[in-house]
Amino acid sequence: MRSGSTPSPLRWHPVTDLSALSPVPPGARDAVLKFFFGPMDCGKSTLALQMNYNHSRQGRRGLVLTKHDRSGGPQVTSRIGLGLEAIEVEDSLDLVALVTAHDSVDYLICDEACFYTVAQIEQLADLVDDHGVDVYAFGLASDFRSVMFPAAQRLFELADEVCRLQVEVLCWCGRPGLLNGRIVGGELVRTGEQVVIGDTDRSPVRYQVLCRRHHRSGLLGEGTA
Ligand SMILES: [Zn+2]
């Protein structure tokens, strides 16, 4: 043992908050547009909240956006009980103007992006390419008819990365749940408005995740009709 308090020759990076995440300097890489999609209950909003948490812990500044959240208010809520205040994306909202009105935005968390307008998806691409903002979009790919939402289609066309989330959400038969069925009066319906909010006390509409086979056949399993 040497006497005194000779400093170690090793230079450790200071640990400020016991986080495994390191700060990311601005402009370290190209911004990205990523789309995470999957059926209801696959954990999209939970991942959106986790993504926001990680980026903000790394000292990055972000905005959280949503539309038609299950809570009915301007916030992102997940089925496992997490929640966060968010900006409601009205059809008339210009997302480039929204971001440039803020001081400095490093990233956007866009929950329920399937319900945005196609013009707003173009604005997200502009934000990535012209403003260096990372965009993480989350949403359903297809509607109750198994037809793609226009905004989701545009995200498939424009995103740098598309990722299917499959957090073990299963059809009643045990197969992977891929599609969202709209149920009215105990029957699977195949016509109607593309966006109808369901699963609330006031709504006669509910949604059920089904495998492709049972979305196509309309069989809803015992005890679910
Ligand atoms: Zn099935």
XYZ file of C-alpha atoms and ligand atoms in Angstrom:
226
model
C 0.000 0.000 0.000
C 1.320 3.404 -0.887
C 0.921 6.108 1.637
C -1.186 9.164 0.935
C -4.018 9.360 -1.532
C -2.348 9.003 -4.910
C -5.086 9.242 -7.530
C -5.600 6.159 -9.634
C -4.085 6.396 -13.122
C -7.339 4.980 -14.477
C -9.769 7.661 -15.519
C -13.307 6.646 -14.841
C -16.210 8.400 -16.458
C -18.261 10.000 -13.725
C -21.378 8.085 -12.856
C -24.014 10.699 -12.295
C -27.200 8.742 -11.766
C -26.295 5.045 -11.759
C -27.681 4.694 -15.261
C -26.445 2.205 -17.840
C -27.232 4.797 -20.499
C -24.636 7.258 -21.751
C -25.311 10.817 -22.899
C -25.484 11.158 -26.673
C -23.976 14.310 -28.184
C -26.235 16.083 -30.663
C -25.474 15.473 -34.324
C -23.619 12.225 -33.614
C -25.510 10.407 -36.377
C -28.298 10.827 -38.923
C -31.783 11.131 -37.496
C -34.093 8.156 -38.067
C -37.765 7.457 -38.698
C -38.823 4.184 -37.075
C -42.258 2.588 -37.075
C -43.208 -0.014 -34.482
C -46.462 -1.773 -35.265
C -48.568 -4.573 -33.912
C -52.107 -5.469 -32.850
C -53.841 -4.071 -29.814
C -52.366 -5.113 -26.471
C -48.955 -5.949 -27.903
C -47.266 -3.332 -25.745
C -46.878 -0.435 -28.189
C -47.708 2.318 -25.709
C -45.602 0.674 -23.020
C -42.633 0.640 -25.386
C -43.356 4.251 -26.401
C -43.178 5.296 -22.752
C -40.010 3.252 -22.164
C -38.413 4.802 -25.260
C -39.239 8.289 -23.997
C -37.822 7.428 -20.579
C -34.528 6.167 -22.017
C -34.004 9.130 -24.322
C -34.830 11.715 -21.679
C -32.484 9.986 -19.230
C -29.754 10.455 -21.819
C -30.274 14.180 -21.717
C -32.237 14.378 -24.958
C -35.271 16.596 -25.335
C -38.416 15.111 -26.761
C -42.113 15.622 -27.319
C -44.724 12.909 -26.779
C -47.668 12.929 -29.183
C -50.786 10.819 -29.360
C -54.232 10.649 -30.918
C -57.352 8.867 -29.635
C -55.542 7.382 -26.629
C -57.571 4.760 -24.747
C -57.859 7.196 -21.838
C -59.807 9.632 -24.033
C -57.468 12.474 -23.006
C -54.202 13.971 -24.278
C -51.902 11.405 -22.719
C -50.228 8.134 -23.555
C -51.480 5.362 -21.310
C -50.493 1.727 -21.437
C -52.640 -1.205 -20.462
C -50.213 -2.138 -17.724
C -50.868 1.135 -15.944
C -48.186 3.593 -17.043
C -49.100 7.041 -18.302
C -47.672 10.350 -19.470
C -49.029 13.732 -20.547
C -48.949 14.108 -24.321
C -49.868 16.476 -27.129
C -53.079 15.505 -28.928
C -52.534 15.393 -32.698
C -55.550 17.076 -34.288
C -55.902 16.648 -38.065
C -55.055 20.328 -38.569
C -51.850 20.232 -36.498
C -48.689 20.937 -38.528
C -46.037 18.793 -36.875
C -43.109 20.734 -38.378
C -44.553 23.960 -36.992
C -45.175 22.272 -33.650
C -41.558 21.138 -33.331
C -39.937 24.337 -34.597
C -42.055 26.334 -32.124
C -40.250 24.495 -29.328
C -36.777 25.454 -28.233
C -34.833 22.405 -29.302
C -36.293 18.984 -29.934
C -34.115 15.891 -30.347
C -36.818 13.282 -30.778
C -40.547 12.656 -31.078
C -42.546 9.802 -29.607
C -45.624 9.426 -31.830
C -48.133 7.036 -30.293
C -51.245 5.956 -32.208
C -49.579 7.168 -35.409
C -51.971 5.049 -37.484
C -54.618 7.706 -36.812
C -52.511 10.665 -38.027
C -53.132 12.108 -41.482
C -50.885 11.102 -44.382
C -49.744 14.740 -44.558
C -48.608 14.488 -40.950
C -46.529 11.386 -41.773
C -44.846 13.423 -44.537
C -44.170 16.104 -41.927
C -42.507 13.491 -39.721
C -40.171 12.578 -42.605
C -39.386 16.291 -43.086
C -38.521 16.577 -39.417
C -36.085 13.664 -39.713
C -34.416 14.837 -42.925
C -34.467 18.624 -42.582
C -34.414 19.122 -38.819
C -32.437 16.123 -37.537
C -35.244 14.993 -35.232
C -35.507 11.262 -34.438
C -39.066 10.041 -34.848
C -40.319 6.899 -33.115
C -43.815 6.098 -34.314
C -46.073 3.434 -32.796
C -49.402 2.186 -34.028
C -51.641 -0.394 -35.565
C -50.860 -1.403 -39.131
C -54.337 -2.467 -40.197
C -57.921 -1.711 -39.277
C -60.772 -4.037 -38.298
C -61.144 -5.157 -41.933
C -57.416 -6.081 -42.055
C -56.911 -3.137 -44.436
C -53.938 -0.906 -43.774
C -54.493 2.552 -42.288
C -53.312 5.229 -44.776
C -50.893 6.715 -42.235
C -49.474 3.272 -41.441
C -49.027 2.571 -45.137
C -47.105 5.822 -45.571
C -44.930 4.903 -42.586
C -44.155 1.545 -44.191
C -43.156 3.398 -47.348
C -41.012 6.086 -45.701
C -39.565 4.654 -42.492
C -35.881 3.830 -42.161
C -36.890 0.868 -40.026
C -40.151 -0.991 -39.508
C -40.503 -3.360 -36.591
C -43.364 -5.738 -35.811
C -43.993 -6.016 -32.083
C -45.171 -9.423 -30.978
C -45.464 -9.490 -27.216
C -47.286 -12.795 -27.047
C -50.742 -11.482 -27.737
C -52.686 -14.547 -28.716
C -55.940 -15.317 -30.448
C -58.364 -17.387 -28.359
C -57.128 -20.440 -30.287
C -53.552 -19.908 -29.133
C -52.142 -18.754 -32.453
C -50.333 -15.396 -32.632
C -52.826 -12.519 -32.724
C -52.103 -10.474 -35.838
C -55.327 -8.622 -36.656
C -57.871 -6.474 -34.861
C -61.490 -7.602 -35.073
C -64.327 -5.144 -34.488
C -67.185 -6.758 -32.579
C -70.696 -5.286 -32.515
C -73.451 -7.212 -30.767
C -71.247 -10.267 -30.440
C -70.563 -10.472 -34.184
C -67.421 -9.670 -36.143
C -68.221 -6.815 -38.547
C -66.413 -6.039 -41.787
C -67.937 -2.746 -42.867
C -68.132 0.672 -41.287
C -66.033 3.726 -40.503
C -62.297 3.058 -40.371
C -61.924 4.701 -36.959
C -64.519 3.986 -34.260
C -63.441 4.260 -30.653
C -64.524 1.170 -28.739
C -63.928 -0.660 -25.490
C -65.426 2.158 -23.445
C -68.507 2.045 -21.241
C -70.528 4.160 -23.685
C -69.568 2.331 -26.869
C -71.348 -0.747 -28.254
C -68.156 -1.497 -30.172
C -65.373 -3.624 -28.826
C -62.203 -4.951 -30.372
C -60.629 -8.387 -30.164
C -57.230 -9.526 -31.358
C -57.518 -12.559 -33.631
C -55.249 -14.761 -35.698
C -55.574 -14.444 -39.459
C -57.609 -17.654 -39.717
C -60.219 -16.521 -37.208
C -60.298 -12.931 -38.434
C -61.175 -14.340 -41.848
C -63.695 -16.885 -40.569
C -65.236 -14.593 -37.930
C -65.144 -17.288 -35.225
C -64.694 -15.530 -31.879
C -64.194 -18.491 -29.565
C -66.327 -19.747 -26.705
C -67.420 -17.278 -24.100
C -66.300 -14.208 -26.043
C -69.531 -13.613 -27.981
Zn -57.398 -18.028 -33.901
